[in-house]
PDB file of C-alpha atoms in Angstrom:
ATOM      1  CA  UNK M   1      79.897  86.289  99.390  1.00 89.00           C
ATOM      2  CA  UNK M   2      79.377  89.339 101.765  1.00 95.00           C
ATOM      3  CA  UNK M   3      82.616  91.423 102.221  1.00 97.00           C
ATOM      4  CA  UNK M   4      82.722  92.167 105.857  1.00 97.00           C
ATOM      5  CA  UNK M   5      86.309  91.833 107.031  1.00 98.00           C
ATOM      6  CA  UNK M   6      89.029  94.146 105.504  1.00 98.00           C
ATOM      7  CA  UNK M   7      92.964  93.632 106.065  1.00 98.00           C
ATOM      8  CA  UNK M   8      95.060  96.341 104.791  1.00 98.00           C
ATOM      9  CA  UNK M   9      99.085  95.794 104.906  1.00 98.00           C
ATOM     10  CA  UNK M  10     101.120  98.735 103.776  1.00 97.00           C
ATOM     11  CA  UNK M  11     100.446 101.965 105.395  1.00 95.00           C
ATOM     12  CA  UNK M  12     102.257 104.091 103.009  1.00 91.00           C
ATOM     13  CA  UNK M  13     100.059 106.901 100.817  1.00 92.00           C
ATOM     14  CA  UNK M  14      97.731 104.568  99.603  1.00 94.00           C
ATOM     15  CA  UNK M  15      97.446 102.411 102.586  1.00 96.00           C
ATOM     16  CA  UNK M  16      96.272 105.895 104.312  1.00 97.00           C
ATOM     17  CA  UNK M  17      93.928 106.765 102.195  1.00 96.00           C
ATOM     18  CA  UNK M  18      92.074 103.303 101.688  1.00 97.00           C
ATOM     19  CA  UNK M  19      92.483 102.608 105.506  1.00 97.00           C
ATOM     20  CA  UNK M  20      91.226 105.900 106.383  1.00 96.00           C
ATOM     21  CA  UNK M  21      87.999 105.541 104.235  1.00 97.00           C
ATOM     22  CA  UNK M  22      87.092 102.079 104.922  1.00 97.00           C
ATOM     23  CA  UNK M  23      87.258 103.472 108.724  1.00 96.00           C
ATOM     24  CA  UNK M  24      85.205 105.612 108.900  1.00 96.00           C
ATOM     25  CA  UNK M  25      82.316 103.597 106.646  1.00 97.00           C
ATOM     26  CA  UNK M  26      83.142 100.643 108.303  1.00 97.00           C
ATOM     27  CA  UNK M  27      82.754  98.876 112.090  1.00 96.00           C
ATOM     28  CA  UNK M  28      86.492  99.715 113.580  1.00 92.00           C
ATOM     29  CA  UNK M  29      86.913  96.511 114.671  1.00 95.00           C
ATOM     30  CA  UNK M  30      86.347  95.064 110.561  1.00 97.00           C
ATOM     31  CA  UNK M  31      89.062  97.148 109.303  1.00 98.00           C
ATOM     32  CA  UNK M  32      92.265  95.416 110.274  1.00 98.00           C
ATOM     33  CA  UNK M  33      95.950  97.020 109.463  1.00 98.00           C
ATOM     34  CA  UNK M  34      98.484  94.808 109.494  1.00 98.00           C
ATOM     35  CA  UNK M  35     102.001  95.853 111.032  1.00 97.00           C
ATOM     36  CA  UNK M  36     104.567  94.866 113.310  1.00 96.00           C
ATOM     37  CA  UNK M  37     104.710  95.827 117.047  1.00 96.00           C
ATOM     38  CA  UNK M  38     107.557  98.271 116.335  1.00 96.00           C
ATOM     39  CA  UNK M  39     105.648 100.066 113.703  1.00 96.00           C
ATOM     40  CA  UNK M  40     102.164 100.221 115.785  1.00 97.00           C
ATOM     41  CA  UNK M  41     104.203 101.615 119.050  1.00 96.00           C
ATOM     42  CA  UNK M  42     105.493 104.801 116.577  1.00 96.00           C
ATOM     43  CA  UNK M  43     101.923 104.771 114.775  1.00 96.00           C
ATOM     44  CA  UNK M  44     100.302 105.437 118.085  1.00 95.00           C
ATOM     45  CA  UNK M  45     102.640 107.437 119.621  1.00 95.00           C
ATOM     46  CA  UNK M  46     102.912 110.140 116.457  1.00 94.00           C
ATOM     47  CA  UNK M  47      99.087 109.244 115.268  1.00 95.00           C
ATOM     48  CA  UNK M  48      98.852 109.024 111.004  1.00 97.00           C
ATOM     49  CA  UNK M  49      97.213 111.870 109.418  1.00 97.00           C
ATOM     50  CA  UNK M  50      95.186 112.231 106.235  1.00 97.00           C
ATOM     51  CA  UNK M  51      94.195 115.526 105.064  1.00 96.00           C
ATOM     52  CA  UNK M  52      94.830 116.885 108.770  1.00 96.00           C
ATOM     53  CA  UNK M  53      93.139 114.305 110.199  1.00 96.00           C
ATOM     54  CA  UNK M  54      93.958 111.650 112.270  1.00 96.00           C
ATOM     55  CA  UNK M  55      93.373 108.380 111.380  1.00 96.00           C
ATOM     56  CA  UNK M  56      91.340 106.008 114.005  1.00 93.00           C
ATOM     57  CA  UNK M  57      92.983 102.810 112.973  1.00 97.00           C
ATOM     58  CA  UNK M  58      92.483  99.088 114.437  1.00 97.00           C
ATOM     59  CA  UNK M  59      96.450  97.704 114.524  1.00 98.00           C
ATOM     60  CA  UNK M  60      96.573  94.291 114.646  1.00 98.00           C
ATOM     61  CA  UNK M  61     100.481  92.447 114.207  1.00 98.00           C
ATOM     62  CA  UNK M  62     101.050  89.471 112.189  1.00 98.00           C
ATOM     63  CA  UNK M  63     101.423  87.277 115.090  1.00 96.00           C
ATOM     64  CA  UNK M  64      97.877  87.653 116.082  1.00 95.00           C
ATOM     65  CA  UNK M  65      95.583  84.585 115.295  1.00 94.00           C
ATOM     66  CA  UNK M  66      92.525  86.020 113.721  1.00 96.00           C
ATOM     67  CA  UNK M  67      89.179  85.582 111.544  1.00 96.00           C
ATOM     68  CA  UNK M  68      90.639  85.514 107.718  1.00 98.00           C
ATOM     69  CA  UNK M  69      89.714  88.514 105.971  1.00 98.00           C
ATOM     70  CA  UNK M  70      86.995  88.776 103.216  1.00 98.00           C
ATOM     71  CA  UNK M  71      88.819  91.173 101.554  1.00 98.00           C
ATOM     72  CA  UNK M  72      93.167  91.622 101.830  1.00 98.00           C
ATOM     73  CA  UNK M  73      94.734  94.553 100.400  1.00 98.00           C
ATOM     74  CA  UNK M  74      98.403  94.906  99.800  1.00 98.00           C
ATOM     75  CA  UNK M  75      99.569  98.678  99.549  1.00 97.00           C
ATOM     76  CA  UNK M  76     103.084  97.652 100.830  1.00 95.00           C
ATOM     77  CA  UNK M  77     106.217  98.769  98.726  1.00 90.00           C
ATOM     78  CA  UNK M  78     107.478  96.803  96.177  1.00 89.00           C
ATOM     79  CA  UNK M  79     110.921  96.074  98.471  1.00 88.00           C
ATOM     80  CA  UNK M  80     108.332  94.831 101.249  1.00 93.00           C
ATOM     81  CA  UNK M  81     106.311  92.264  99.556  1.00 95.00           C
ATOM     82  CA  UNK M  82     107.983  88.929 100.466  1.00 95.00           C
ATOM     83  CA  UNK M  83     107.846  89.635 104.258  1.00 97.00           C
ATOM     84  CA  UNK M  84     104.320  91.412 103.428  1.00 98.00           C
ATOM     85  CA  UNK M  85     103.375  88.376 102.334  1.00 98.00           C
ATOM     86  CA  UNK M  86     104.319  86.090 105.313  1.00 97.00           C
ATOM     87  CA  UNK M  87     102.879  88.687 107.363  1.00 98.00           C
ATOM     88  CA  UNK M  88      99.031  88.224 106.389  1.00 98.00           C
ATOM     89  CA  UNK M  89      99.391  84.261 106.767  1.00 97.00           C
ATOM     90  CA  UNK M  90      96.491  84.435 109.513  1.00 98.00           C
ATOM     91  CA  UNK M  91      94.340  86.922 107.373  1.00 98.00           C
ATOM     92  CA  UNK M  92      93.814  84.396 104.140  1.00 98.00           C
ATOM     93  CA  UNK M  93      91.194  81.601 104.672  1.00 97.00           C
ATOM     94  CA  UNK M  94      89.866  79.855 101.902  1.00 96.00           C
ATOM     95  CA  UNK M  95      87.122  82.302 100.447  1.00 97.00           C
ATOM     96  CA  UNK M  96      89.609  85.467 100.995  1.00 98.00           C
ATOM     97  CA  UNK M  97      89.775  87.940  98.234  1.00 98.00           C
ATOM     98  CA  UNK M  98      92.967  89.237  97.651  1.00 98.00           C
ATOM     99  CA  UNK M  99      93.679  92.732  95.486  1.00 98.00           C
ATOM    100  CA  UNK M 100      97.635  94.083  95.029  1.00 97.00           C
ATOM    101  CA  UNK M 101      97.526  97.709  94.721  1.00 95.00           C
ATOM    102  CA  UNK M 102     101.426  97.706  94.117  1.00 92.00           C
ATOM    103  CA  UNK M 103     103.451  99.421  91.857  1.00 87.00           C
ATOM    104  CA  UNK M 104     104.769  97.432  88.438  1.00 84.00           C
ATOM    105  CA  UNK M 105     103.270  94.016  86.764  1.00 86.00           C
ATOM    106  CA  UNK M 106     105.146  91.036  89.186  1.00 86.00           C
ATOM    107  CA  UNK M 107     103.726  91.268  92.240  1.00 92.00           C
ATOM    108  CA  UNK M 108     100.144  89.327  91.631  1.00 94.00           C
ATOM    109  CA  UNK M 109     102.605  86.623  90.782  1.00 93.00           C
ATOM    110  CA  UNK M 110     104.537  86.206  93.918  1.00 95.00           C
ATOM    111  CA  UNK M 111     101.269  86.473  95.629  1.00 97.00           C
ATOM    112  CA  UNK M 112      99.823  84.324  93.911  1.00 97.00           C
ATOM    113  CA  UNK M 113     102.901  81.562  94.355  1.00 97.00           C
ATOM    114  CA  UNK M 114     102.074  81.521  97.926  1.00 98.00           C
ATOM    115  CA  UNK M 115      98.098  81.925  98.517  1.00 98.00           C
ATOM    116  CA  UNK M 116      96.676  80.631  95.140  1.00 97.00           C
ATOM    117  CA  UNK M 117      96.491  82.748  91.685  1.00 97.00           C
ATOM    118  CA  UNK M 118      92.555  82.011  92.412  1.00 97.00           C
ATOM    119  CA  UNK M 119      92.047  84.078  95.360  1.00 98.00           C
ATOM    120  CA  UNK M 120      93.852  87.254  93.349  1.00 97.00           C
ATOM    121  CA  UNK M 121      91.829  90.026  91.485  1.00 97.00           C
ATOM    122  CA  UNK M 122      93.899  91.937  89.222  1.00 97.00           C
ATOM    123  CA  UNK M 123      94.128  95.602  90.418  1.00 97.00           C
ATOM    124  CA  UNK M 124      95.507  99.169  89.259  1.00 94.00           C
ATOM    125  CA  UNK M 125      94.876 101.764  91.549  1.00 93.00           C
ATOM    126  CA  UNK M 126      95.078 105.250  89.513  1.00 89.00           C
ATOM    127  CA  UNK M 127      93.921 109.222  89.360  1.00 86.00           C
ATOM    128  CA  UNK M 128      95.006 109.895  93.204  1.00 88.00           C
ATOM    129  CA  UNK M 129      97.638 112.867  94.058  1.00 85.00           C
ATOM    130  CA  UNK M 130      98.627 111.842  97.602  1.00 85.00           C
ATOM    131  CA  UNK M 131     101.617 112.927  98.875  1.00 84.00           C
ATOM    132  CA  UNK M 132     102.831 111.526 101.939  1.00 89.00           C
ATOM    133  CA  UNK M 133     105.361 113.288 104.198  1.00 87.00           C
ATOM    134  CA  UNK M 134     106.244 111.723 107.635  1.00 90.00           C
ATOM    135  CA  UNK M 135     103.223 110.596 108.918  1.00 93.00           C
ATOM    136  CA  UNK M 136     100.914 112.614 107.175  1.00 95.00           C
ATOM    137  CA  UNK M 137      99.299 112.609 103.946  1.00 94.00           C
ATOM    138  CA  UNK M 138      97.249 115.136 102.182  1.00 94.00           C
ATOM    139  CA  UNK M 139      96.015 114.517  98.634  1.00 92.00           C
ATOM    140  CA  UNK M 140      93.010 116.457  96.401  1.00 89.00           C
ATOM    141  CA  UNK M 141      91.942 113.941  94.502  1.00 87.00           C
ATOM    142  CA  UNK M 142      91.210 110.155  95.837  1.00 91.00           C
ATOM    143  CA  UNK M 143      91.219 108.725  92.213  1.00 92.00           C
ATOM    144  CA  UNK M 144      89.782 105.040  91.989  1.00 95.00           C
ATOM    145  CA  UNK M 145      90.590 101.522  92.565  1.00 96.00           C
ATOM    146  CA  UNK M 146      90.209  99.595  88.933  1.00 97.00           C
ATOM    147  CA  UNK M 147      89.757  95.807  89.676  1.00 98.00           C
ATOM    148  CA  UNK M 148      89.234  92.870  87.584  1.00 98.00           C
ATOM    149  CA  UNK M 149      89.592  88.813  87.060  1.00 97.00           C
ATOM    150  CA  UNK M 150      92.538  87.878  85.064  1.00 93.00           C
ATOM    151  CA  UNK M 151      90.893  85.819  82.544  1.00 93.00           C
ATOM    152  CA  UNK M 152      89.201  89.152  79.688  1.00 92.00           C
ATOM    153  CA  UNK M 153      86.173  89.258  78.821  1.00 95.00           C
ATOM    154  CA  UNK M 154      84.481  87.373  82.263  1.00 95.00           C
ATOM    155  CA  UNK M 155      83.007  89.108  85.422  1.00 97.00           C
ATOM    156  CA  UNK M 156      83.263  86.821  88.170  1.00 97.00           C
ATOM    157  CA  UNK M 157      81.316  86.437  91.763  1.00 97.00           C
ATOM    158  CA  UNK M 158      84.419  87.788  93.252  1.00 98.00           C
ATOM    159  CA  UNK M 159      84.790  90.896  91.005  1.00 98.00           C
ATOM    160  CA  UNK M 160      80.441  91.456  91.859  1.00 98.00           C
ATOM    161  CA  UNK M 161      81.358  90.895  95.804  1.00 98.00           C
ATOM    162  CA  UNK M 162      83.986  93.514  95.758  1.00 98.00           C
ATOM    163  CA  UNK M 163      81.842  95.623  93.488  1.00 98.00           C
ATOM    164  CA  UNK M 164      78.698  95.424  95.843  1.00 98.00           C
ATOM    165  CA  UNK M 165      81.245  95.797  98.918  1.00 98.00           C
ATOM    166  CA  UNK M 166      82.643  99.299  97.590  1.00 98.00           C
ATOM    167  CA  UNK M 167      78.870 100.562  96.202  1.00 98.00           C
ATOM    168  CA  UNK M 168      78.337 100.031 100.072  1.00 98.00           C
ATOM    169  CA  UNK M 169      81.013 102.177 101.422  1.00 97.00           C
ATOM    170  CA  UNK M 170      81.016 104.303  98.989  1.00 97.00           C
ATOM    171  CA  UNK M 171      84.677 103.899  97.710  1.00 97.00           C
ATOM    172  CA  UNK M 172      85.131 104.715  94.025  1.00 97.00           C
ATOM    173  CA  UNK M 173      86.051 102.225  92.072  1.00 98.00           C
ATOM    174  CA  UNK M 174      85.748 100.545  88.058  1.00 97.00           C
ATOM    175  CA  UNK M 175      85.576  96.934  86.975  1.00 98.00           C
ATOM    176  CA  UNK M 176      87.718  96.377  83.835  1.00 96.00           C
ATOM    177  CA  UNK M 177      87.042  93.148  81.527  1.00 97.00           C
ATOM    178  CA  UNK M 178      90.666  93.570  80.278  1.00 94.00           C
ATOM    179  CA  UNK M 179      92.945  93.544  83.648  1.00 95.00           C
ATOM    180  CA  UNK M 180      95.812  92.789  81.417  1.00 91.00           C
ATOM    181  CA  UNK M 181      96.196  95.516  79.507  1.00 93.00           C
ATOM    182  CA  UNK M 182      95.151  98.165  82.337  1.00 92.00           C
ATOM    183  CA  UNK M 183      98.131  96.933  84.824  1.00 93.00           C
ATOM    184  CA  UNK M 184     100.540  97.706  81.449  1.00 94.00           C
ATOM    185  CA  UNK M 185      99.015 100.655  81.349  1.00 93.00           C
ATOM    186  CA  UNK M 186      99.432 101.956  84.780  1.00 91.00           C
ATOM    187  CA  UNK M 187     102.899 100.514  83.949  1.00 94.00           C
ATOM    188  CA  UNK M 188     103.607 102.403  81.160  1.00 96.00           C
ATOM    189  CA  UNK M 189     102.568 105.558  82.810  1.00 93.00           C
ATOM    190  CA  UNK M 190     104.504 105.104  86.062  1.00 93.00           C
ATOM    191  CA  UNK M 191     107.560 104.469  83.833  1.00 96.00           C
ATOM    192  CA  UNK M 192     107.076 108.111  82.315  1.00 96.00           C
ATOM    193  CA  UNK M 193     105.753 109.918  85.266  1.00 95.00           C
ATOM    194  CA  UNK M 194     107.301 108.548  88.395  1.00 94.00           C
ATOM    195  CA  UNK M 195     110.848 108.605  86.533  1.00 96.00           C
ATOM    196  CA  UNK M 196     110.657 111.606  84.691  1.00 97.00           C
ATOM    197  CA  UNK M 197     109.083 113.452  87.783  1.00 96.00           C
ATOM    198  CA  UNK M 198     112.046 112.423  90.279  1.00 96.00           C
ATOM    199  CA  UNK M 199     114.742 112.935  87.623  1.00 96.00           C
ATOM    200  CA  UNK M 200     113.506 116.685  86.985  1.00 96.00           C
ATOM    201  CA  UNK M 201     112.995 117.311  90.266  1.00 95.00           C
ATOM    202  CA  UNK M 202     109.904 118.797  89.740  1.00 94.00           C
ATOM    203  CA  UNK M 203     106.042 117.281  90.539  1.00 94.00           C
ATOM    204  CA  UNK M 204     102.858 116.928  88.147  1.00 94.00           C
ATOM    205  CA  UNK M 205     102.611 120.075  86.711  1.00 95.00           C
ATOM    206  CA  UNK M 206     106.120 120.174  85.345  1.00 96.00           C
ATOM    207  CA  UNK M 207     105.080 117.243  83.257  1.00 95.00           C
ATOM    208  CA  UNK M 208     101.127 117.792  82.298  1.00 96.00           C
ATOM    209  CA  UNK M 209     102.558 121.536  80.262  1.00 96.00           C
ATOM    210  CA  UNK M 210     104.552 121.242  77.121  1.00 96.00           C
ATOM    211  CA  UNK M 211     108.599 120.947  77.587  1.00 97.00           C
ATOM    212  CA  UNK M 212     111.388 119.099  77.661  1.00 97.00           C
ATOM    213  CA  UNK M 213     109.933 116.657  80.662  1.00 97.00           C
ATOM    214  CA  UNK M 214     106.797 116.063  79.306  1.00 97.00           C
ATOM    215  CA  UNK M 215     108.447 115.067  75.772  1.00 98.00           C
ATOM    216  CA  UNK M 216     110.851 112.633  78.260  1.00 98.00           C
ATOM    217  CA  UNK M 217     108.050 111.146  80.049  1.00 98.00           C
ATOM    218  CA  UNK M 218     105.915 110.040  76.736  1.00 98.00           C
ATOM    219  CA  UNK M 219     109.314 108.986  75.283  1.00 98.00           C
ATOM    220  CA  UNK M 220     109.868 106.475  77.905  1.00 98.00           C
ATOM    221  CA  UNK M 221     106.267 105.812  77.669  1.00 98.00           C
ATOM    222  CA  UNK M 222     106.309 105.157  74.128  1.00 98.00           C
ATOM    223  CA  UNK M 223     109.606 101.929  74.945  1.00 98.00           C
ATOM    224  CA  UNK M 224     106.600 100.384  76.853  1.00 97.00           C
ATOM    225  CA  UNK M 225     104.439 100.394  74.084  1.00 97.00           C
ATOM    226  CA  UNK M 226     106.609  98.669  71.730  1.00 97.00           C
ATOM    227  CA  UNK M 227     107.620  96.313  74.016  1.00 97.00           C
ATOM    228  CA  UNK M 228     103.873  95.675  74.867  1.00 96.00           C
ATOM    229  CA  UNK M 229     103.630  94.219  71.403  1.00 96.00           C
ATOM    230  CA  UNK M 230     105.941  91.676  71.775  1.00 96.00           C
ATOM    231  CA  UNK M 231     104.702  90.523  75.165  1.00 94.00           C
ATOM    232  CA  UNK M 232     101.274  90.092  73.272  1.00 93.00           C
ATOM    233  CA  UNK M 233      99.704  93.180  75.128  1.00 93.00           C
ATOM    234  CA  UNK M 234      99.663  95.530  71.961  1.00 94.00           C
ATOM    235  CA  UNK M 235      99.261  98.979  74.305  1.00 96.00           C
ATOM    236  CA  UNK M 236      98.679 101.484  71.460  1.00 96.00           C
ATOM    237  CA  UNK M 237      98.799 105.657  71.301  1.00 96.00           C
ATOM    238  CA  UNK M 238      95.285 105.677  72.410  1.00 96.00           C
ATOM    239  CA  UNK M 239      96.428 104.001  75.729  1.00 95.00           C
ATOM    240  CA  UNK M 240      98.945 106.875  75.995  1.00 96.00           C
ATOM    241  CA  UNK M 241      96.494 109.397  75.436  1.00 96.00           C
ATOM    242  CA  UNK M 242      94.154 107.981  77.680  1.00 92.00           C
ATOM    243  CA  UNK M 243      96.660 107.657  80.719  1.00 91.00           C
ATOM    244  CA  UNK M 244      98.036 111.594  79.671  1.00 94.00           C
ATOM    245  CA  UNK M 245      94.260 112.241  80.368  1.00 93.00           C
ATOM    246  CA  UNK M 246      94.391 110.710  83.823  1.00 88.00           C
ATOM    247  CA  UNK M 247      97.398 112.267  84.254  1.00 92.00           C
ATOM    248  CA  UNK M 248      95.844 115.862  83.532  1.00 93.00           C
ATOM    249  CA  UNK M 249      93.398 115.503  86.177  1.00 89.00           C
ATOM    250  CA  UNK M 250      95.492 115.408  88.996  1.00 87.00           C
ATOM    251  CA  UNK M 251      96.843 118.497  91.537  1.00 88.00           C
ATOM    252  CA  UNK M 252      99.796 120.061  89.455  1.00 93.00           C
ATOM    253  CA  UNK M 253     101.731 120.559  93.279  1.00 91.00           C
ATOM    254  CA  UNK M 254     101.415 116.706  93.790  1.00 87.00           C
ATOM    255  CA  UNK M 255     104.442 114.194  93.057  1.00 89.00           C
ATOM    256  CA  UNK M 256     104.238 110.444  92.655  1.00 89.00           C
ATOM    257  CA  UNK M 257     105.666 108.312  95.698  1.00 87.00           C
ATOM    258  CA  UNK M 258     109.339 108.232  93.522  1.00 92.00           C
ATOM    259  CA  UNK M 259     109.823 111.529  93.607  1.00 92.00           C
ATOM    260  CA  UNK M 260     108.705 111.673  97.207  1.00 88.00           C
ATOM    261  CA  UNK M 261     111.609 108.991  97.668  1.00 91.00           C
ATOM    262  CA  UNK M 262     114.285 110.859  96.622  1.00 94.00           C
ATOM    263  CA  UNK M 263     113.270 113.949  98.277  1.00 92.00           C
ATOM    264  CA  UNK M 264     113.748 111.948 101.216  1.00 90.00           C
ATOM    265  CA  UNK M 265     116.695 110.377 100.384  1.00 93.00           C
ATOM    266  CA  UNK M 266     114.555 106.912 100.250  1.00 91.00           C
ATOM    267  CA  UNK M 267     115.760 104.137  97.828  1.00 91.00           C
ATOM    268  CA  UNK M 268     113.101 104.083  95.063  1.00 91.00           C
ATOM    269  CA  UNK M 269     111.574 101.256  92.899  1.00 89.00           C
ATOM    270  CA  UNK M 270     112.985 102.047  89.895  1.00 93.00           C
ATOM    271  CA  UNK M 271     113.849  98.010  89.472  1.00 91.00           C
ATOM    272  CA  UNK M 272     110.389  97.717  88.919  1.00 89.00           C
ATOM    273  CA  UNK M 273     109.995 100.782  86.041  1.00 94.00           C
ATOM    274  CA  UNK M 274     113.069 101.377  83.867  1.00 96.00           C
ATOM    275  CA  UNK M 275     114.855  97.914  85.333  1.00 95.00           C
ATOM    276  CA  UNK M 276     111.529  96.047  83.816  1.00 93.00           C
ATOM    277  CA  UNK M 277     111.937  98.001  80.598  1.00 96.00           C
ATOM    278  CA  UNK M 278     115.961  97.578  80.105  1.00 97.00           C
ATOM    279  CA  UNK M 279     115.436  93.447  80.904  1.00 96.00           C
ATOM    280  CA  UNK M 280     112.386  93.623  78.609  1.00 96.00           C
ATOM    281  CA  UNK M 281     114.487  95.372  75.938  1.00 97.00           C
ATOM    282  CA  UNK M 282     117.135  92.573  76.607  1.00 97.00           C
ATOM    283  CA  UNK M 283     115.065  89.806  76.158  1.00 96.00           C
ATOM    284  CA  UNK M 284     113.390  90.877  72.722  1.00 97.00           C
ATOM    285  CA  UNK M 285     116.480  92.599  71.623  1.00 97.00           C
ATOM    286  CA  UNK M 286     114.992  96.099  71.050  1.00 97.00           C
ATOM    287  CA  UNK M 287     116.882  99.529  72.152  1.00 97.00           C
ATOM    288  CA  UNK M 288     115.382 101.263  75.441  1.00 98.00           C
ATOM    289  CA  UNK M 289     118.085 104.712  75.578  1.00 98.00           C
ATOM    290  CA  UNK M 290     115.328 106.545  77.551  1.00 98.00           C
ATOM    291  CA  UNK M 291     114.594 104.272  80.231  1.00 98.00           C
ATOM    292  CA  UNK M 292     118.627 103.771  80.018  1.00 98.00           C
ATOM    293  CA  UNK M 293     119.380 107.332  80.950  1.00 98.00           C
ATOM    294  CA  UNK M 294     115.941 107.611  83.415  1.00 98.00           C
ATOM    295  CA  UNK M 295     117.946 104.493  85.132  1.00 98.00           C
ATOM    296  CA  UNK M 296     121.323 105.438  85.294  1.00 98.00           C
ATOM    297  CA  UNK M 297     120.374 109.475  86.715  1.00 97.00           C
ATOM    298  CA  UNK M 298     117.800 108.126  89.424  1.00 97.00           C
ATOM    299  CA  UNK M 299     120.965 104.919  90.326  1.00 97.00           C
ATOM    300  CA  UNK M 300     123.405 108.301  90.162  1.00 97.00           C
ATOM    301  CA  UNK M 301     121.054 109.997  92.606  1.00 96.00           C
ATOM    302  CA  UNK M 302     121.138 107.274  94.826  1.00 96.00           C
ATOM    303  CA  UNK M 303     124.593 106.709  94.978  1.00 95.00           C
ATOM    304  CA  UNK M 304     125.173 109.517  97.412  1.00 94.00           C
ATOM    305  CA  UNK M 305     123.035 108.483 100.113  1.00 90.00           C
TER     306      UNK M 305
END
């Protein structure tokens, strides 16, 4: 199958930056982003900005009956995903190809409840430094979009489709045999950095030198990997080096999104980081003081909004 139609829902810093390049390699009226008549009024009034420019976007709201997309991307937040998901109901057909660029290891799932586990790729979207401030976003690095089937080892028609899609447009991108293990590792290194990051105050570069925050963030890294061994995932220290290598390659001024949340006095998603890790460390009985104290200071912080 030919990808032709793209529907984007989620127009935080990753919804920006995938909207904005699929834009301008794309026929306007193809790229479709999804949002609600209140949001579209303030996106055209103010105009969305990436890297100082502003983004020539084709609104469409949920309402609106449509041609299913080829190709639906979710770059919502993880508090927005149930209504996210009623709100593409006239963008899935029966061939769409469906890609969750979210945050944590659950959301595939609830997707999946609704439209069909079948229609979902696995996806991790990693090595971008966007920082998103209003309604503009500036970022050095666009990192990649890692994509996959869920089953290891198999590279399906819909993994070569998306494949041949982004070789097309240009949009950087890796296909991974072992989807699995790569969401629990962009798990295990959002548990570190966006935590650790937003706790310290700080942004990358606090955490890529040696100190006190980096030795918190691999800490909390390191819970995940035991636990990853009793959910049959077995992440190992040459999973941790290889996301601290990711990690090193990105703009030490930039801050992950939960940092940028408490700047702005935002509630974060630390359910789906530390809270994952403490019920995790429940069920298997198996001590996770790290993430315990990353939890309590960011539910502390937020406590005086």
């Amino acid at each position: 199958m030919e990808i032709k139609k793209v529907s984007i829902i989620g127009l935080g810093a990753l919804g920006i930056l995938f909207g904005n390049h699929f834009a301008k390699k794309m026929p306007k009226e193809n790229v479709r982003i999804i949002a609600d008549r209140e949001r579209i009024k303030k996106y055209r009034s103010e105009d969305v900005y990436c890297n100082g420019e502003p983004c020539s976007f084709n609104y469409v709201t949920p309402e609106e009956p449509c041609e299913p997309a080829d190709l639906l991307i979710f770059t919502v937040k993880y508090e927005g995903l149930h209504d996210a998901i009623q709100a593409v109901r006239h963008h899935v057909g029966k061939d769409t190809i469906i890609l969750s660029a979210l945050n944590g290891i659950t959301s595939e799932g609830f997707i999946g409840q609704v439209y069909g586990m079948d229609k979902i790729l696995y996806s991790v979207a990693q090595g971008m430094d966007a920082v998103k401030v209003g309604n503009k976003l500036t970022y050095d690095h666009m990192g990649m979009l890692c994509f996959g089937d869920q089953v290891p080892g198999i590279i399906s028609d819909k993994v070569k489709s998306v494949a041949a899609f982004f070789d097309k447009i240009d949009f950087p991108y890796e296909v991974d045999t072992n989807m699995n293990k790569r969401l629990w590792g962009k798990f295990m290194l959002n548990v570190g950095v966006n935590q650790t990051v937003a706790v310290y105050k700080s942004n990358y570069g606090e955490i890529q030198r040696d100190g006190e925050a980096r030795e918190t963030m691999i800490a909390a890294m390191r819970e995940v990997i035991t636990l990853s061994e009793y959910e049959g995932i077995n992440l190992t220290e040459a999973d941790l080096n290889y996301w601290l290598s990711v990690l090193a390659t990105l703009s030490p001024e930039g801050k992950p999104s939960m940092a940028q949340d408490l700047e702005a006095r935002r509630y974060s998603e630390v359910a789906l980081f530390a809270g994952a890790v403490l019920e995790m460390g429940e069920k298997h009985r198996l001590p996770t003081p790290v993430n315990k104290k990353l939890y309590d200071t960011i539910k502390s912080i937020e406590s005086t909004y």
